[in-house]
Amino acid sequence: MSPATTLKRRVKMREIAYLAGVAPATVDRVLNNRQHVGATTRQRVMQAKQALETGTQVVTSARPWRLKVFLPDDAGPSTEFLAACFQEFGSRGNATIECVFTKKMEPALLSRKLRACAGQGIDAVAFQALEDPLVHDAVAALAAHDIPALGLISGLGSANLIGLIGIDNRAAGRTAGYLMGRFTKQAGTIAVISGGQLYRAHEEREIGFRSCLQQNFPATNVVGTYCGYDDIEQTYEQTLRVIEAQTNLIGIYNVGAGNEGLIRALKKADVTDEIITIGHNLSARTKQYLLEGSMDIVMHQNMRLAASQAVTAMIAHLENRPFVADILPVEVITRENIAGITFG
């Protein structure tokens, strides 16, 4: 045998998958020349196979992972801050990150944008999910192309998601319900303003809120949901409608965005001192509302931490490394503990 001869050893599929940073199913598709595998992924697999067979090092000439994040536009300052966190990262490790806005509450549009990733060389996506069959179908299509999808802030009842980065929304709602009951301390009417029926996160918050009040404060009456669609003007109109329609109104819980509209309506009706208000996500505006006393409590989640965990989770999945995203903590912010707390 010539000294120049290179002996090849038999390698296992899971060894190739581990070294290439892909799933074993992807290795199987590459080795059997099946469809729905990107050129870069195919390159990684073949390089890993050759390296294992010959004992040489993997040539790292493949491009970085391309991650894409979809967030709803015009969804309030907390979503804008979350987008800024992703854009600030720009790149991390062997990955580049692109964050784009898509029209909110439009599942058909979100579905099309998700599907388009399969032809754009995108390796993984994270998105604020809308609970709609079109979105479910788009996520399944991404999975068929071996593109992992991660839920962000609001998830999806789909086995095709690789996970969810966010808070325990039902626990957040129950906490809001408990605080509402303790703050009001009387029988009366409490209204819920939702961002829309398409966000699972909002649905879970409302379920938790109602269940806690019913269980612990049965004298309160939680009336039907008013929908503000995460929009300032619509939330303003819905809040005025609530105030006009409900006698003995003692509290309002806004599960989504649009807090500016909520407070503007309360001020217009001159009832800020009479109604306990609880909202979500600290921003420059909600901080001011807390300080002036027009809002009583803000349920907050750290958006910078959410962005960081999302990027880490996508990269870990692509590189076939274990990663368990911790549930983000729910922070209860009042005017008394706001000092030093950042919007992140």
mmCIF file of C-alpha atoms in Angstrom, residues 41-250:
data_model
loop_
_atom_site.group_PDB
_atom_site.id
_atom_site.type_symbol
_atom_site.label_atom_id
_atom_site.label_comp_id
_atom_site.label_asym_id
_atom_site.label_seq_id
_atom_site.Cartn_x
_atom_site.Cartn_y
_atom_site.Cartn_z
ATOM 1 C CA THR A 41 -26.291 22.348 4.227
ATOM 2 C CA ARG A 42 -25.376 19.748 1.606
ATOM 3 C CA GLN A 43 -21.833 21.138 1.609
ATOM 4 C CA ARG A 44 -21.583 20.856 5.403
ATOM 5 C CA VAL A 45 -22.732 17.240 5.350
ATOM 6 C CA MET A 46 -20.297 16.153 2.625
ATOM 7 C CA GLN A 47 -17.399 17.960 4.311
ATOM 8 C CA ALA A 48 -18.208 16.278 7.621
ATOM 9 C CA LYS A 49 -18.483 12.855 5.961
ATOM 10 C CA GLN A 50 -15.119 13.264 4.263
ATOM 11 C CA ALA A 51 -13.455 14.494 7.443
ATOM 12 C CA LEU A 52 -14.718 11.528 9.455
ATOM 13 C CA GLU A 53 -13.755 9.001 6.782
ATOM 14 C CA THR A 54 -10.219 10.316 6.362
ATOM 15 C CA GLY A 55 -9.481 11.722 9.806
ATOM 16 C CA THR A 56 -8.896 15.222 8.429
ATOM 17 C CA GLN A 57 -10.295 18.505 9.718
ATOM 18 C CA VAL A 58 -13.544 19.948 8.420
ATOM 19 C CA VAL A 59 -12.957 22.777 5.977
ATOM 20 C CA THR A 60 -15.057 25.662 7.307
ATOM 21 C CA SER A 61 -15.717 27.375 4.007
ATOM 22 C CA ALA A 62 -19.484 27.264 4.288
ATOM 23 C CA ARG A 63 -21.249 30.576 4.830
ATOM 24 C CA PRO A 64 -22.596 31.557 8.271
ATOM 25 C CA TRP A 65 -26.061 30.472 9.336
ATOM 26 C CA ARG A 66 -28.735 32.889 8.124
ATOM 27 C CA LEU A 67 -31.413 33.575 10.730
ATOM 28 C CA LYS A 68 -34.581 35.545 9.982
ATOM 29 C CA VAL A 69 -36.949 37.070 12.540
ATOM 30 C CA PHE A 70 -40.499 38.243 11.778
ATOM 31 C CA LEU A 71 -42.258 40.730 14.066
ATOM 32 C CA PRO A 72 -45.580 42.568 13.640
ATOM 33 C CA ASP A 73 -45.335 46.207 12.635
ATOM 34 C CA ASP A 74 -47.090 49.001 14.521
ATOM 35 C CA ALA A 75 -47.411 46.744 17.584
ATOM 36 C CA GLY A 76 -46.111 49.150 20.191
ATOM 37 C CA PRO A 77 -42.798 50.264 21.701
ATOM 38 C CA SER A 78 -41.969 46.904 23.303
ATOM 39 C CA THR A 79 -42.042 45.143 19.921
ATOM 40 C CA GLU A 80 -39.970 47.953 18.414
ATOM 41 C CA PHE A 81 -37.435 47.506 21.217
ATOM 42 C CA LEU A 82 -37.362 43.741 20.623
ATOM 43 C CA ALA A 83 -36.623 44.364 16.939
ATOM 44 C CA ALA A 84 -33.863 46.799 17.894
ATOM 45 C CA CYS A 85 -32.277 44.095 20.063
ATOM 46 C CA PHE A 86 -32.168 41.660 17.134
ATOM 47 C CA GLN A 87 -30.806 44.363 14.822
ATOM 48 C CA GLU A 88 -28.211 45.299 17.425
ATOM 49 C CA PHE A 89 -26.928 41.729 17.444
ATOM 50 C CA GLY A 90 -26.546 41.800 13.640
ATOM 51 C CA SER A 91 -24.433 38.708 13.846
ATOM 52 C CA ARG A 92 -23.488 36.296 16.588
ATOM 53 C CA GLY A 93 -20.988 33.489 16.352
ATOM 54 C CA ASN A 94 -21.389 31.720 13.035
ATOM 55 C CA ALA A 95 -24.699 33.414 12.195
ATOM 56 C CA THR A 96 -26.147 36.572 10.686
ATOM 57 C CA ILE A 97 -29.514 37.879 11.872
ATOM 58 C CA GLU A 98 -32.120 39.739 9.847
ATOM 59 C CA CYS A 99 -35.190 41.191 11.556
ATOM 60 C CA VAL A 100 -38.119 42.307 9.402
ATOM 61 C CA PHE A 101 -41.600 43.633 10.134
ATOM 62 C CA THR A 102 -44.767 42.214 8.649
ATOM 63 C CA LYS A 103 -48.274 43.664 8.806
ATOM 64 C CA LYS A 104 -49.859 42.678 12.105
ATOM 65 C CA MET A 105 -52.930 40.466 12.360
ATOM 66 C CA GLU A 106 -52.507 39.265 8.755
ATOM 67 C CA PRO A 107 -52.005 35.472 8.882
ATOM 68 C CA ALA A 108 -52.101 35.083 5.090
ATOM 69 C CA LEU A 109 -49.255 37.570 4.674
ATOM 70 C CA LEU A 110 -47.223 36.055 7.506
ATOM 71 C CA SER A 111 -47.745 32.616 5.973
ATOM 72 C CA ARG A 112 -46.438 33.769 2.590
ATOM 73 C CA LYS A 113 -43.373 35.376 4.143
ATOM 74 C CA LEU A 114 -42.574 32.244 6.125
ATOM 75 C CA ARG A 115 -42.922 30.034 3.054
ATOM 76 C CA ALA A 116 -40.677 32.357 1.038
ATOM 77 C CA CYS A 117 -37.786 31.607 3.405
ATOM 78 C CA ALA A 118 -37.416 28.179 1.784
ATOM 79 C CA GLY A 119 -36.188 29.843 -1.413
ATOM 80 C CA GLN A 120 -34.024 32.509 0.209
ATOM 81 C CA GLY A 121 -31.289 30.406 1.755
ATOM 82 C CA ILE A 122 -32.627 31.016 5.276
ATOM 83 C CA ASP A 123 -31.475 28.417 7.801
ATOM 84 C CA ALA A 124 -33.884 29.151 10.691
ATOM 85 C CA VAL A 125 -36.729 31.532 11.506
ATOM 86 C CA ALA A 126 -38.243 33.000 14.659
ATOM 87 C CA PHE A 127 -41.595 34.763 14.598
ATOM 88 C CA GLN A 128 -44.433 36.081 16.727
ATOM 89 C CA ALA A 129 -47.038 33.519 15.815
ATOM 90 C CA LEU A 130 -50.636 34.016 14.759
ATOM 91 C CA GLU A 131 -52.929 31.104 15.609
ATOM 92 C CA ASP A 132 -54.317 30.376 12.151
ATOM 93 C CA PRO A 133 -54.382 27.294 9.856
ATOM 94 C CA LEU A 134 -52.413 29.166 7.183
ATOM 95 C CA VAL A 135 -49.577 29.786 9.626
ATOM 96 C CA HIS A 136 -49.660 26.172 10.829
ATOM 97 C CA ASP A 137 -49.375 25.040 7.216
ATOM 98 C CA ALA A 138 -46.470 27.403 6.522
ATOM 99 C CA VAL A 139 -44.544 26.105 9.536
ATOM 100 C CA ALA A 140 -45.129 22.536 8.348
ATOM 101 C CA ALA A 141 -43.792 23.530 4.918
ATOM 102 C CA LEU A 142 -40.655 24.968 6.521
ATOM 103 C CA ALA A 143 -40.168 21.745 8.481
ATOM 104 C CA ALA A 144 -40.413 19.786 5.219
ATOM 105 C CA HIS A 145 -37.528 21.914 3.922
ATOM 106 C CA ASP A 146 -35.584 21.282 7.145
ATOM 107 C CA ILE A 147 -35.875 24.936 8.228
ATOM 108 C CA PRO A 148 -36.551 25.099 11.982
ATOM 109 C CA ALA A 149 -39.138 27.626 13.198
ATOM 110 C CA LEU A 150 -39.149 29.124 16.693
ATOM 111 C CA GLY A 151 -42.104 30.828 18.391
ATOM 112 C CA LEU A 152 -41.328 34.246 19.843
ATOM 113 C CA ILE A 153 -43.387 35.950 22.602
ATOM 114 C CA SER A 154 -46.578 34.270 21.329
ATOM 115 C CA GLY A 155 -46.513 30.640 20.270
ATOM 116 C CA LEU A 156 -48.453 28.201 18.147
ATOM 117 C CA GLY A 157 -50.108 24.879 18.876
ATOM 118 C CA SER A 158 -47.841 23.062 16.431
ATOM 119 C CA ALA A 159 -45.457 20.166 16.897
ATOM 120 C CA ASN A 160 -43.368 21.637 14.071
ATOM 121 C CA LEU A 161 -42.122 24.531 16.215
ATOM 122 C CA ILE A 162 -38.777 23.815 17.861
ATOM 123 C CA GLY A 163 -39.803 25.827 20.926
ATOM 124 C CA LEU A 164 -41.127 29.103 22.322
ATOM 125 C CA ILE A 165 -39.219 32.024 23.786
ATOM 126 C CA GLY A 166 -41.406 34.001 26.181
ATOM 127 C CA ILE A 167 -43.097 34.149 29.548
ATOM 128 C CA ASP A 168 -45.645 31.775 31.051
ATOM 129 C CA ASN A 169 -48.612 33.811 29.841
ATOM 130 C CA ARG A 170 -51.220 31.971 31.871
ATOM 131 C CA ALA A 171 -49.200 32.603 35.029
ATOM 132 C CA ALA A 172 -48.846 36.260 34.021
ATOM 133 C CA GLY A 173 -52.617 36.501 33.623
ATOM 134 C CA ARG A 174 -53.257 34.819 36.967
ATOM 135 C CA THR A 175 -50.800 37.184 38.628
ATOM 136 C CA ALA A 176 -52.604 40.148 37.070
ATOM 137 C CA GLY A 177 -55.918 38.714 38.297
ATOM 138 C CA TYR A 178 -54.614 38.238 41.819
ATOM 139 C CA LEU A 179 -53.252 41.774 41.949
ATOM 140 C CA MET A 180 -56.473 43.194 40.496
ATOM 141 C CA GLY A 181 -58.512 41.433 43.161
ATOM 142 C CA ARG A 182 -56.243 42.612 45.972
ATOM 143 C CA PHE A 183 -56.124 46.183 44.673
ATOM 144 C CA THR A 184 -59.866 46.609 44.107
ATOM 145 C CA LYS A 185 -61.013 44.827 47.306
ATOM 146 C CA GLN A 186 -64.681 45.210 46.406
ATOM 147 C CA ALA A 187 -67.469 43.837 44.287
ATOM 148 C CA GLY A 188 -67.632 45.399 40.868
ATOM 149 C CA THR A 189 -67.101 45.049 37.146
ATOM 150 C CA ILE A 190 -63.714 44.371 35.561
ATOM 151 C CA ALA A 191 -63.100 44.580 31.808
ATOM 152 C CA VAL A 192 -60.484 42.860 29.655
ATOM 153 C CA ILE A 193 -59.065 44.515 26.536
ATOM 154 C CA SER A 194 -57.427 42.031 24.171
ATOM 155 C CA GLY A 195 -55.035 42.585 21.302
ATOM 156 C CA GLY A 196 -56.929 40.146 19.103
ATOM 157 C CA GLN A 197 -58.057 36.539 18.881
ATOM 158 C CA LEU A 198 -55.019 35.441 16.865
ATOM 159 C CA TYR A 199 -52.431 35.680 19.643
ATOM 160 C CA ARG A 200 -52.231 32.584 21.820
ATOM 161 C CA ALA A 201 -50.293 34.641 24.394
ATOM 162 C CA HIS A 202 -53.212 37.051 24.807
ATOM 163 C CA GLU A 203 -55.682 34.192 25.051
ATOM 164 C CA GLU A 204 -53.623 32.511 27.779
ATOM 165 C CA ARG A 205 -53.278 35.758 29.737
ATOM 166 C CA GLU A 206 -57.022 36.320 29.664
ATOM 167 C CA ILE A 207 -57.755 32.719 30.691
ATOM 168 C CA GLY A 208 -55.378 33.025 33.633
ATOM 169 C CA PHE A 209 -56.796 36.408 34.644
ATOM 170 C CA ARG A 210 -60.408 35.253 34.584
ATOM 171 C CA SER A 211 -59.717 31.944 36.348
ATOM 172 C CA CYS A 212 -57.832 33.606 39.209
ATOM 173 C CA LEU A 213 -60.548 36.205 39.810
ATOM 174 C CA GLN A 214 -63.304 33.599 39.633
ATOM 175 C CA GLN A 215 -61.435 31.354 42.057
ATOM 176 C CA ASN A 216 -60.248 33.928 44.576
ATOM 177 C CA PHE A 217 -62.485 36.981 44.144
ATOM 178 C CA PRO A 218 -65.955 35.697 43.177
ATOM 179 C CA ALA A 219 -67.607 39.047 43.972
ATOM 180 C CA THR A 220 -65.986 40.576 40.899
ATOM 181 C CA ASN A 221 -67.684 40.368 37.512
ATOM 182 C CA VAL A 222 -65.346 40.072 34.514
ATOM 183 C CA VAL A 223 -67.290 41.216 31.459
ATOM 184 C CA GLY A 224 -66.850 40.148 27.840
ATOM 185 C CA THR A 225 -63.618 40.879 26.045
ATOM 186 C CA TYR A 226 -63.189 44.172 24.202
ATOM 187 C CA CYS A 227 -60.746 43.957 21.293
ATOM 188 C CA GLY A 228 -58.244 46.767 20.719
ATOM 189 C CA TYR A 229 -56.162 44.897 18.105
ATOM 190 C CA ASP A 230 -52.895 46.198 19.614
ATOM 191 C CA ASP A 231 -53.809 49.589 18.144
ATOM 192 C CA ILE A 232 -53.779 52.880 20.064
ATOM 193 C CA GLU A 233 -56.885 54.394 18.470
ATOM 194 C CA GLN A 234 -58.951 51.207 18.602
ATOM 195 C CA THR A 235 -57.957 50.652 22.230
ATOM 196 C CA TYR A 236 -58.978 54.244 22.957
ATOM 197 C CA GLU A 237 -62.401 53.708 21.369
ATOM 198 C CA GLN A 238 -62.919 50.365 23.115
ATOM 199 C CA THR A 239 -61.986 51.835 26.500
ATOM 200 C CA LEU A 240 -64.480 54.678 26.085
ATOM 201 C CA ARG A 241 -67.073 52.078 25.132
ATOM 202 C CA VAL A 242 -66.293 50.064 28.266
ATOM 203 C CA ILE A 243 -66.575 53.117 30.511
ATOM 204 C CA GLU A 244 -69.898 54.113 28.955
ATOM 205 C CA ALA A 245 -71.398 50.620 28.968
ATOM 206 C CA GLN A 246 -70.336 49.317 32.364
ATOM 207 C CA THR A 247 -71.643 50.691 35.622
ATOM 208 C CA ASN A 248 -69.533 50.144 38.729
ATOM 209 C CA LEU A 249 -66.389 49.614 36.624
ATOM 210 C CA ILE A 250 -63.500 49.092 39.038
#
